[in-house]
Amino acid sequence: MTRKPLIAGNWKMHKTVGEAVDLVQALLDGLGDVADREVLVCPPFTALASVRPLLADKPIALGAQNMFYELQGAYTGAISPIMLRDVGCSYVIIGHSERRQYFGDDDAMVNRKLKAALANDLRPIMCVGESKTQRDAGHAESIVTAQVRAGLADITAEQMQSTVIAYEPIWAIGTGDTATPDDAQAMHAAIRRTLVELYGAEVAESMRIQYGGSVKPDNADELMAQADIDGALVGGASLKADQFLRIIQFR
Ligand code: 13P
């Protein structure tokens, strides 16, 4: 089973509209051949509409960093899946550890958002990952696989075809402290075993599991070479065109 790797940039709370347009243009200018991989950028909400026309018919998909699960209504400050579709998004990041930490997204919220994304033709990237304390206590695998099970509650095998999982150890995010390729591979294999239990081998083998957490030009090749790592969810290094282009062109 060959899985097309997905290299995604999570810009987090960075870039004004003008800066976002410049970055996307620089990525397009330097992109090269990406036939055997998929590329995605996730700018802040405010830049989505301005970036969209640049990406028309181009091999870079557009995604959002979060959404609410209701379609519309009195939810001040929230953005719905319909709005994301309307502005050209095909992907949405759900349950990022920063959402869990600062905005109270828990597994039940992640599951509701996942269902709403899938019901509205958005491909969710569901983030899971353990803290340093949890890893040091030897609980990393049980924590992460429990997040996978809870987040995917009531999601069908068919819906899994549109779902991506991102393993992002919290201690590796924004720290320059990447998981070793072996440790990352071990966790990705554990996640895939969980998917086999939930959905059977065929679905599990077809699913992409991204790694995120201090992915940089100088460690991307080694991480992407691991059997169960099917792409990267890149934070800081996705904000600089030359760095993100090099990660996209991992070999
Ligand atoms: P960094 O690449 O900055 O560590 O961020 C990773 C991340 O959180 C991507 O979603």
PDB file of C-alpha atoms and ligand atoms in Angstrom:
ATOM      1  CA  MET A   1       0.000   0.000   0.000  1.00  0.00           C
ATOM      2  CA  THR A   2       1.492   3.306  -1.010  1.00  0.00           C
ATOM      3  CA  ARG A   3       0.237   6.333   0.831  1.00  0.00           C
ATOM      4  CA  LYS A   4       0.778   9.734  -0.702  1.00  0.00           C
ATOM      5  CA  PRO A   5       2.565  11.813   1.940  1.00  0.00           C
ATOM      6  CA  LEU A   6       0.845  15.005   3.045  1.00  0.00           C
ATOM      7  CA  ILE A   7       3.137  17.928   3.851  1.00  0.00           C
ATOM      8  CA  ALA A   8       1.122  20.607   5.633  1.00  0.00           C
ATOM      9  CA  GLY A   9       2.029  24.027   6.962  1.00  0.00           C
ATOM     10  CA  ASN A  10       0.214  25.110  10.114  1.00  0.00           C
ATOM     11  CA  TRP A  11       0.870  28.820  10.227  1.00  0.00           C
ATOM     12  CA  LYS A  12      -0.789  29.225  13.637  1.00  0.00           C
ATOM     13  CA  MET A  13      -1.346  32.876  14.622  1.00  0.00           C
ATOM     14  CA  HIS A  14       1.101  34.302  12.081  1.00  0.00           C
ATOM     15  CA  LYS A  15       0.929  36.389   8.908  1.00  0.00           C
ATOM     16  CA  THR A  16      -1.158  39.367   7.923  1.00  0.00           C
ATOM     17  CA  VAL A  17      -3.060  39.144   4.647  1.00  0.00           C
ATOM     18  CA  GLY A  18      -0.218  40.740   2.715  1.00  0.00           C
ATOM     19  CA  GLU A  19       2.380  38.465   4.280  1.00  0.00           C
ATOM     20  CA  ALA A  20       0.230  35.415   3.618  1.00  0.00           C
ATOM     21  CA  VAL A  21      -0.138  36.267  -0.063  1.00  0.00           C
ATOM     22  CA  ASP A  22       3.623  36.795  -0.369  1.00  0.00           C
ATOM     23  CA  LEU A  23       4.410  33.479   1.290  1.00  0.00           C
ATOM     24  CA  VAL A  24       1.995  31.529  -0.896  1.00  0.00           C
ATOM     25  CA  GLN A  25       3.398  33.189  -4.006  1.00  0.00           C
ATOM     26  CA  ALA A  26       6.943  32.283  -2.967  1.00  0.00           C
ATOM     27  CA  LEU A  27       5.876  28.675  -2.371  1.00  0.00           C
ATOM     28  CA  LEU A  28       4.259  28.491  -5.798  1.00  0.00           C
ATOM     29  CA  ASP A  29       7.339  29.993  -7.441  1.00  0.00           C
ATOM     30  CA  GLY A  30       9.670  27.432  -5.875  1.00  0.00           C
ATOM     31  CA  LEU A  31       7.433  24.381  -5.700  1.00  0.00           C
ATOM     32  CA  GLY A  32       8.850  22.115  -8.435  1.00  0.00           C
ATOM     33  CA  ASP A  33       7.494  18.610  -9.021  1.00  0.00           C
ATOM     34  CA  VAL A  34       5.136  17.445  -6.308  1.00  0.00           C
ATOM     35  CA  ALA A  35       3.316  14.721  -8.240  1.00  0.00           C
ATOM     36  CA  ASP A  36       4.087  12.047  -5.638  1.00  0.00           C
ATOM     37  CA  ARG A  37       3.153  14.102  -2.576  1.00  0.00           C
ATOM     38  CA  GLU A  38       0.381  16.393  -1.432  1.00  0.00           C
ATOM     39  CA  VAL A  39       0.991  19.923  -0.168  1.00  0.00           C
ATOM     40  CA  LEU A  40      -1.299  21.945   2.111  1.00  0.00           C
ATOM     41  CA  VAL A  41      -1.151  25.358   3.733  1.00  0.00           C
ATOM     42  CA  CYS A  42      -3.290  26.357   6.720  1.00  0.00           C
ATOM     43  CA  PRO A  43      -3.172  30.161   7.093  1.00  0.00           C
ATOM     44  CA  PRO A  44      -5.167  32.022   9.748  1.00  0.00           C
ATOM     45  CA  PHE A  45      -8.874  32.536   8.977  1.00  0.00           C
ATOM     46  CA  THR A  46      -8.331  36.168   8.041  1.00  0.00           C
ATOM     47  CA  ALA A  47      -6.046  35.272   5.118  1.00  0.00           C
ATOM     48  CA  LEU A  48      -7.996  32.350   3.614  1.00  0.00           C
ATOM     49  CA  ALA A  49     -10.068  34.357   1.145  1.00  0.00           C
ATOM     50  CA  SER A  50      -7.069  36.323  -0.120  1.00  0.00           C
ATOM     51  CA  VAL A  51      -4.866  33.276  -0.618  1.00  0.00           C
ATOM     52  CA  ARG A  52      -7.523  31.187  -2.308  1.00  0.00           C
ATOM     53  CA  PRO A  53      -7.353  32.703  -5.828  1.00  0.00           C
ATOM     54  CA  LEU A  54      -3.587  32.171  -5.959  1.00  0.00           C
ATOM     55  CA  LEU A  55      -4.088  28.466  -5.373  1.00  0.00           C
ATOM     56  CA  ALA A  56      -6.694  27.869  -8.076  1.00  0.00           C
ATOM     57  CA  ASP A  57      -5.538  24.935 -10.251  1.00  0.00           C
ATOM     58  CA  LYS A  58      -2.268  24.785  -8.307  1.00  0.00           C
ATOM     59  CA  PRO A  59      -0.952  21.726  -6.442  1.00  0.00           C
ATOM     60  CA  ILE A  60      -1.264  23.327  -3.009  1.00  0.00           C
ATOM     61  CA  ALA A  61      -4.472  22.724  -1.072  1.00  0.00           C
ATOM     62  CA  LEU A  62      -6.007  25.175   1.383  1.00  0.00           C
ATOM     63  CA  GLY A  63      -6.944  24.316   4.946  1.00  0.00           C
ATOM     64  CA  ALA A  64      -8.024  25.965   8.177  1.00  0.00           C
ATOM     65  CA  GLN A  65      -6.570  25.547  11.651  1.00  0.00           C
ATOM     66  CA  ASN A  66      -9.811  24.995  13.529  1.00  0.00           C
ATOM     67  CA  MET A  67     -13.600  25.256  13.234  1.00  0.00           C
ATOM     68  CA  PHE A  68     -16.728  24.961  15.341  1.00  0.00           C
ATOM     69  CA  TYR A  69     -19.103  22.044  14.852  1.00  0.00           C
ATOM     70  CA  GLU A  70     -22.343  23.959  14.312  1.00  0.00           C
ATOM     71  CA  LEU A  71     -23.221  25.131  10.811  1.00  0.00           C
ATOM     72  CA  GLN A  72     -24.454  28.571  11.820  1.00  0.00           C
ATOM     73  CA  GLY A  73     -26.005  30.378  14.748  1.00  0.00           C
ATOM     74  CA  ALA A  74     -25.322  32.532  17.779  1.00  0.00           C
ATOM     75  CA  TYR A  75     -21.730  31.429  18.461  1.00  0.00           C
ATOM     76  CA  THR A  76     -19.771  34.654  18.677  1.00  0.00           C
ATOM     77  CA  GLY A  77     -16.303  34.389  17.245  1.00  0.00           C
ATOM     78  CA  ALA A  78     -16.766  30.922  15.762  1.00  0.00           C
ATOM     79  CA  ILE A  79     -16.279  29.719  12.180  1.00  0.00           C
ATOM     80  CA  SER A  80     -18.392  26.936  10.698  1.00  0.00           C
ATOM     81  CA  PRO A  81     -17.537  24.129   8.271  1.00  0.00           C
ATOM     82  CA  ILE A  82     -19.840  25.756   5.696  1.00  0.00           C
ATOM     83  CA  MET A  83     -17.816  28.957   5.908  1.00  0.00           C
ATOM     84  CA  LEU A  84     -14.581  27.047   5.411  1.00  0.00           C
ATOM     85  CA  ARG A  85     -15.946  25.256   2.355  1.00  0.00           C
ATOM     86  CA  ASP A  86     -17.194  28.569   1.012  1.00  0.00           C
ATOM     87  CA  VAL A  87     -13.735  30.080   1.212  1.00  0.00           C
ATOM     88  CA  GLY A  88     -12.087  27.163  -0.579  1.00  0.00           C
ATOM     89  CA  CYS A  89     -10.802  24.969   2.228  1.00  0.00           C
ATOM     90  CA  SER A  90     -10.578  21.241   1.661  1.00  0.00           C
ATOM     91  CA  TYR A  91      -8.829  20.411   4.952  1.00  0.00           C
ATOM     92  CA  VAL A  92      -9.197  21.489   8.568  1.00  0.00           C
ATOM     93  CA  ILE A  93      -6.891  20.830  11.532  1.00  0.00           C
ATOM     94  CA  ILE A  94      -8.852  19.541  14.533  1.00  0.00           C
ATOM     95  CA  GLY A  95      -7.725  19.138  18.125  1.00  0.00           C
ATOM     96  CA  HIS A  96      -4.281  20.690  17.880  1.00  0.00           C
ATOM     97  CA  SER A  97      -2.575  20.551  21.286  1.00  0.00           C
ATOM     98  CA  GLU A  98      -2.644  24.355  21.416  1.00  0.00           C
ATOM     99  CA  ARG A  99      -6.435  24.217  21.017  1.00  0.00           C
ATOM    100  CA  ARG A 100      -6.572  21.591  23.761  1.00  0.00           C
ATOM    101  CA  GLN A 101      -4.273  23.648  26.025  1.00  0.00           C
ATOM    102  CA  TYR A 102      -5.550  27.217  25.552  1.00  0.00           C
ATOM    103  CA  PHE A 103      -9.125  26.807  24.325  1.00  0.00           C
ATOM    104  CA  GLY A 104     -10.367  23.773  26.201  1.00  0.00           C
ATOM    105  CA  ASP A 105     -10.860  21.434  23.244  1.00  0.00           C
ATOM    106  CA  ASP A 106     -11.190  17.956  24.742  1.00  0.00           C
ATOM    107  CA  ASP A 107     -11.654  14.574  23.091  1.00  0.00           C
ATOM    108  CA  ALA A 108     -15.446  14.947  23.009  1.00  0.00           C
ATOM    109  CA  MET A 109     -15.154  18.355  21.333  1.00  0.00           C
ATOM    110  CA  VAL A 110     -12.612  16.959  18.883  1.00  0.00           C
ATOM    111  CA  ASN A 111     -14.996  14.143  18.015  1.00  0.00           C
ATOM    112  CA  ARG A 112     -17.906  16.551  17.397  1.00  0.00           C
ATOM    113  CA  LYS A 113     -15.736  18.757  15.204  1.00  0.00           C
ATOM    114  CA  LEU A 114     -14.448  15.750  13.289  1.00  0.00           C
ATOM    115  CA  LYS A 115     -17.988  14.602  12.542  1.00  0.00           C
ATOM    116  CA  ALA A 116     -19.026  18.081  11.446  1.00  0.00           C
ATOM    117  CA  ALA A 117     -16.001  18.415   9.171  1.00  0.00           C
ATOM    118  CA  LEU A 118     -16.649  15.057   7.516  1.00  0.00           C
ATOM    119  CA  ALA A 119     -20.358  15.775   7.113  1.00  0.00           C
ATOM    120  CA  ASN A 120     -19.401  18.921   5.212  1.00  0.00           C
ATOM    121  CA  ASP A 121     -16.793  17.484   2.865  1.00  0.00           C
ATOM    122  CA  LEU A 122     -13.817  18.787   4.787  1.00  0.00           C
ATOM    123  CA  ARG A 123     -10.898  16.457   5.393  1.00  0.00           C
ATOM    124  CA  PRO A 124      -9.990  16.623   9.066  1.00  0.00           C
ATOM    125  CA  ILE A 125      -6.420  16.339  10.332  1.00  0.00           C
ATOM    126  CA  MET A 126      -6.918  15.089  13.867  1.00  0.00           C
ATOM    127  CA  CYS A 127      -3.996  15.912  16.159  1.00  0.00           C
ATOM    128  CA  VAL A 128      -2.939  13.719  19.051  1.00  0.00           C
ATOM    129  CA  GLY A 129       0.123  13.748  21.279  1.00  0.00           C
ATOM    130  CA  GLU A 130       1.446  13.344  24.794  1.00  0.00           C
ATOM    131  CA  SER A 131       3.097  15.829  27.157  1.00  0.00           C
ATOM    132  CA  LYS A 132       6.639  15.492  28.466  1.00  0.00           C
ATOM    133  CA  THR A 133       5.365  14.416  31.875  1.00  0.00           C
ATOM    134  CA  GLN A 134       3.215  11.729  30.317  1.00  0.00           C
ATOM    135  CA  ARG A 135       6.124  10.440  28.228  1.00  0.00           C
ATOM    136  CA  ASP A 136       8.528  10.435  31.166  1.00  0.00           C
ATOM    137  CA  ALA A 137       5.984   8.451  33.167  1.00  0.00           C
ATOM    138  CA  GLY A 138       5.891   5.829  30.403  1.00  0.00           C
ATOM    139  CA  HIS A 139       2.301   6.661  29.413  1.00  0.00           C
ATOM    140  CA  ALA A 140       2.850   8.133  25.964  1.00  0.00           C
ATOM    141  CA  GLU A 141       1.405   5.253  23.980  1.00  0.00           C
ATOM    142  CA  SER A 142      -1.646   4.730  26.172  1.00  0.00           C
ATOM    143  CA  ILE A 143      -2.426   8.465  26.174  1.00  0.00           C
ATOM    144  CA  VAL A 144      -2.086   8.812  22.418  1.00  0.00           C
ATOM    145  CA  THR A 145      -4.012   5.684  21.477  1.00  0.00           C
ATOM    146  CA  ALA A 146      -6.781   6.712  23.888  1.00  0.00           C
ATOM    147  CA  GLN A 147      -6.961  10.105  22.139  1.00  0.00           C
ATOM    148  CA  VAL A 148      -7.212   8.301  18.799  1.00  0.00           C
ATOM    149  CA  ARG A 149     -10.051   6.063  19.999  1.00  0.00           C
ATOM    150  CA  ALA A 150     -11.997   8.887  21.642  1.00  0.00           C
ATOM    151  CA  GLY A 151     -11.558  11.306  18.757  1.00  0.00           C
ATOM    152  CA  LEU A 152     -12.699   8.719  16.231  1.00  0.00           C
ATOM    153  CA  ALA A 153     -15.784   7.547  18.148  1.00  0.00           C
ATOM    154  CA  ASP A 154     -18.620   6.734  15.711  1.00  0.00           C
ATOM    155  CA  ILE A 155     -16.548   7.676  12.656  1.00  0.00           C
ATOM    156  CA  THR A 156     -17.182   5.089   9.936  1.00  0.00           C
ATOM    157  CA  ALA A 157     -14.584   3.200   7.919  1.00  0.00           C
ATOM    158  CA  GLU A 158     -15.714   5.097   4.849  1.00  0.00           C
ATOM    159  CA  GLN A 159     -15.218   8.443   6.593  1.00  0.00           C
ATOM    160  CA  MET A 160     -11.740   7.345   7.609  1.00  0.00           C
ATOM    161  CA  GLN A 161     -10.707   7.530   3.944  1.00  0.00           C
ATOM    162  CA  SER A 162     -10.986  11.323   4.246  1.00  0.00           C
ATOM    163  CA  THR A 163      -9.352  11.563   7.653  1.00  0.00           C
ATOM    164  CA  VAL A 164      -5.699  12.204   8.485  1.00  0.00           C
ATOM    165  CA  ILE A 165      -4.099  11.729  11.892  1.00  0.00           C
ATOM    166  CA  ALA A 166      -1.210  13.890  13.033  1.00  0.00           C
ATOM    167  CA  TYR A 167       1.014  12.682  15.863  1.00  0.00           C
ATOM    168  CA  GLU A 168       2.445  15.753  17.546  1.00  0.00           C
ATOM    169  CA  PRO A 169       4.266  15.139  20.816  1.00  0.00           C
ATOM    170  CA  ILE A 170       3.617  18.313  22.794  1.00  0.00           C
ATOM    171  CA  TRP A 171       7.198  18.500  24.080  1.00  0.00           C
ATOM    172  CA  ALA A 172       8.462  18.644  20.483  1.00  0.00           C
ATOM    173  CA  ILE A 173       6.230  21.509  19.345  1.00  0.00           C
ATOM    174  CA  GLY A 174       8.083  24.768  18.877  1.00  0.00           C
ATOM    175  CA  THR A 175      11.003  23.549  20.977  1.00  0.00           C
ATOM    176  CA  GLY A 176      13.492  22.349  18.356  1.00  0.00           C
ATOM    177  CA  ASP A 177      13.363  19.079  20.294  1.00  0.00           C
ATOM    178  CA  THR A 178      12.183  16.607  17.650  1.00  0.00           C
ATOM    179  CA  ALA A 179      11.192  13.045  18.417  1.00  0.00           C
ATOM    180  CA  THR A 180      13.857  10.673  17.148  1.00  0.00           C
ATOM    181  CA  PRO A 181      12.835   8.914  13.948  1.00  0.00           C
ATOM    182  CA  ASP A 182      12.708   5.635  15.912  1.00  0.00           C
ATOM    183  CA  ASP A 183      10.485   7.050  18.671  1.00  0.00           C
ATOM    184  CA  ALA A 184       8.202   8.709  16.133  1.00  0.00           C
ATOM    185  CA  GLN A 185       7.994   5.520  14.077  1.00  0.00           C
ATOM    186  CA  ALA A 186       7.170   3.489  17.191  1.00  0.00           C
ATOM    187  CA  MET A 187       4.251   5.780  18.035  1.00  0.00           C
ATOM    188  CA  HIS A 188       3.003   5.857  14.450  1.00  0.00           C
ATOM    189  CA  ALA A 189       3.039   2.047  14.413  1.00  0.00           C
ATOM    190  CA  ALA A 190       1.070   2.024  17.671  1.00  0.00           C
ATOM    191  CA  ILE A 191      -1.497   4.400  16.181  1.00  0.00           C
ATOM    192  CA  ARG A 192      -1.783   2.206  13.105  1.00  0.00           C
ATOM    193  CA  ARG A 193      -2.283  -0.885  15.266  1.00  0.00           C
ATOM    194  CA  THR A 194      -5.127   0.961  16.972  1.00  0.00           C
ATOM    195  CA  LEU A 195      -6.615   1.756  13.571  1.00  0.00           C
ATOM    196  CA  VAL A 196      -6.362  -1.932  12.628  1.00  0.00           C
ATOM    197  CA  GLU A 197      -8.349  -2.794  15.756  1.00  0.00           C
ATOM    198  CA  LEU A 198     -10.970  -0.169  15.005  1.00  0.00           C
ATOM    199  CA  TYR A 199     -11.304  -0.462  11.221  1.00  0.00           C
ATOM    200  CA  GLY A 200      -9.368  -3.503  10.017  1.00  0.00           C
ATOM    201  CA  ALA A 201      -6.045  -3.789   8.212  1.00  0.00           C
ATOM    202  CA  GLU A 202      -7.123  -2.460   4.832  1.00  0.00           C
ATOM    203  CA  VAL A 203      -8.435   0.857   6.129  1.00  0.00           C
ATOM    204  CA  ALA A 204      -5.562   1.211   8.601  1.00  0.00           C
ATOM    205  CA  GLU A 205      -2.961   0.661   5.885  1.00  0.00           C
ATOM    206  CA  SER A 206      -4.556   3.266   3.640  1.00  0.00           C
ATOM    207  CA  MET A 207      -4.563   6.010   6.278  1.00  0.00           C
ATOM    208  CA  ARG A 208      -2.018   8.758   6.495  1.00  0.00           C
ATOM    209  CA  ILE A 209      -0.389   9.525   9.830  1.00  0.00           C
ATOM    210  CA  GLN A 210       1.629  12.745   9.833  1.00  0.00           C
ATOM    211  CA  TYR A 211       4.376  13.628  12.253  1.00  0.00           C
ATOM    212  CA  GLY A 212       4.562  17.138  13.726  1.00  0.00           C
ATOM    213  CA  GLY A 213       6.905  18.784  16.208  1.00  0.00           C
ATOM    214  CA  SER A 214       9.997  20.734  15.149  1.00  0.00           C
ATOM    215  CA  VAL A 215      10.121  19.301  11.633  1.00  0.00           C
ATOM    216  CA  LYS A 216      12.912  21.205   9.888  1.00  0.00           C
ATOM    217  CA  PRO A 217      14.839  20.993   6.616  1.00  0.00           C
ATOM    218  CA  ASP A 218      17.612  19.060   8.335  1.00  0.00           C
ATOM    219  CA  ASN A 219      15.469  16.348   9.929  1.00  0.00           C
ATOM    220  CA  ALA A 220      12.605  15.953   7.456  1.00  0.00           C
ATOM    221  CA  ASP A 221      14.301  13.359   5.244  1.00  0.00           C
ATOM    222  CA  GLU A 222      15.022  10.980   8.084  1.00  0.00           C
ATOM    223  CA  LEU A 223      11.565  11.327   9.622  1.00  0.00           C
ATOM    224  CA  MET A 224       9.765  10.890   6.309  1.00  0.00           C
ATOM    225  CA  ALA A 225      11.791   7.749   5.584  1.00  0.00           C
ATOM    226  CA  GLN A 226      10.057   5.899   8.436  1.00  0.00           C
ATOM    227  CA  ALA A 227       7.608   3.228   7.337  1.00  0.00           C
ATOM    228  CA  ASP A 228       4.557   4.613   9.151  1.00  0.00           C
ATOM    229  CA  ILE A 229       5.251   8.348   8.803  1.00  0.00           C
ATOM    230  CA  ASP A 230       3.176   9.654   5.922  1.00  0.00           C
ATOM    231  CA  GLY A 231       3.924  13.335   5.921  1.00  0.00           C
ATOM    232  CA  ALA A 232       4.540  16.249   8.209  1.00  0.00           C
ATOM    233  CA  LEU A 233       2.534  18.912   9.994  1.00  0.00           C
ATOM    234  CA  VAL A 234       4.979  21.794  10.129  1.00  0.00           C
ATOM    235  CA  GLY A 235       4.716  24.874  12.326  1.00  0.00           C
ATOM    236  CA  GLY A 236       7.621  27.310  12.523  1.00  0.00           C
ATOM    237  CA  ALA A 237       9.464  26.070   9.445  1.00  0.00           C
ATOM    238  CA  SER A 238       6.331  26.500   7.307  1.00  0.00           C
ATOM    239  CA  LEU A 239       6.505  30.278   7.794  1.00  0.00           C
ATOM    240  CA  LYS A 240       9.651  30.596   5.685  1.00  0.00           C
ATOM    241  CA  ALA A 241       9.303  29.705   2.029  1.00  0.00           C
ATOM    242  CA  ASP A 242      12.810  28.276   1.590  1.00  0.00           C
ATOM    243  CA  GLN A 243      12.496  26.053   4.659  1.00  0.00           C
ATOM    244  CA  PHE A 244       9.024  24.772   3.850  1.00  0.00           C
ATOM    245  CA  LEU A 245       9.998  24.148   0.208  1.00  0.00           C
ATOM    246  CA  ARG A 246      12.934  22.028   1.354  1.00  0.00           C
ATOM    247  CA  ILE A 247      10.670  20.006   3.649  1.00  0.00           C
ATOM    248  CA  ILE A 248       8.167  19.561   0.833  1.00  0.00           C
ATOM    249  CA  GLN A 249      11.005  18.221  -1.295  1.00  0.00           C
ATOM    250  CA  PHE A 250      12.073  15.633   1.293  1.00  0.00           C
ATOM    251  CA  ARG A 251      13.804  12.651  -0.243  1.00  0.00           C
TER     252      ARG A 251
HETATM  253  P1  13P B   1       6.603  23.391  15.108  1.00  0.00           P
HETATM  254  O1  13P B   1       6.975  22.819  13.751  1.00  0.00           O
HETATM  255  O2  13P B   1       6.813  24.866  15.187  1.00  0.00           O
HETATM  256  O3  13P B   1       7.268  22.626  16.204  1.00  0.00           O
HETATM  257  O4  13P B   1       5.029  23.181  15.284  1.00  0.00           O
HETATM  258  C1  13P B   1       4.486  21.937  15.055  1.00  0.00           C
HETATM  259  C2  13P B   1       3.009  22.049  15.068  1.00  0.00           C
HETATM  260  O5  13P B   1       2.410  22.274  16.104  1.00  0.00           O
HETATM  261  C3  13P B   1       2.298  21.905  13.802  1.00  0.00           C
HETATM  262  O6  13P B   1       0.928  21.819  13.987  1.00  0.00           O
END
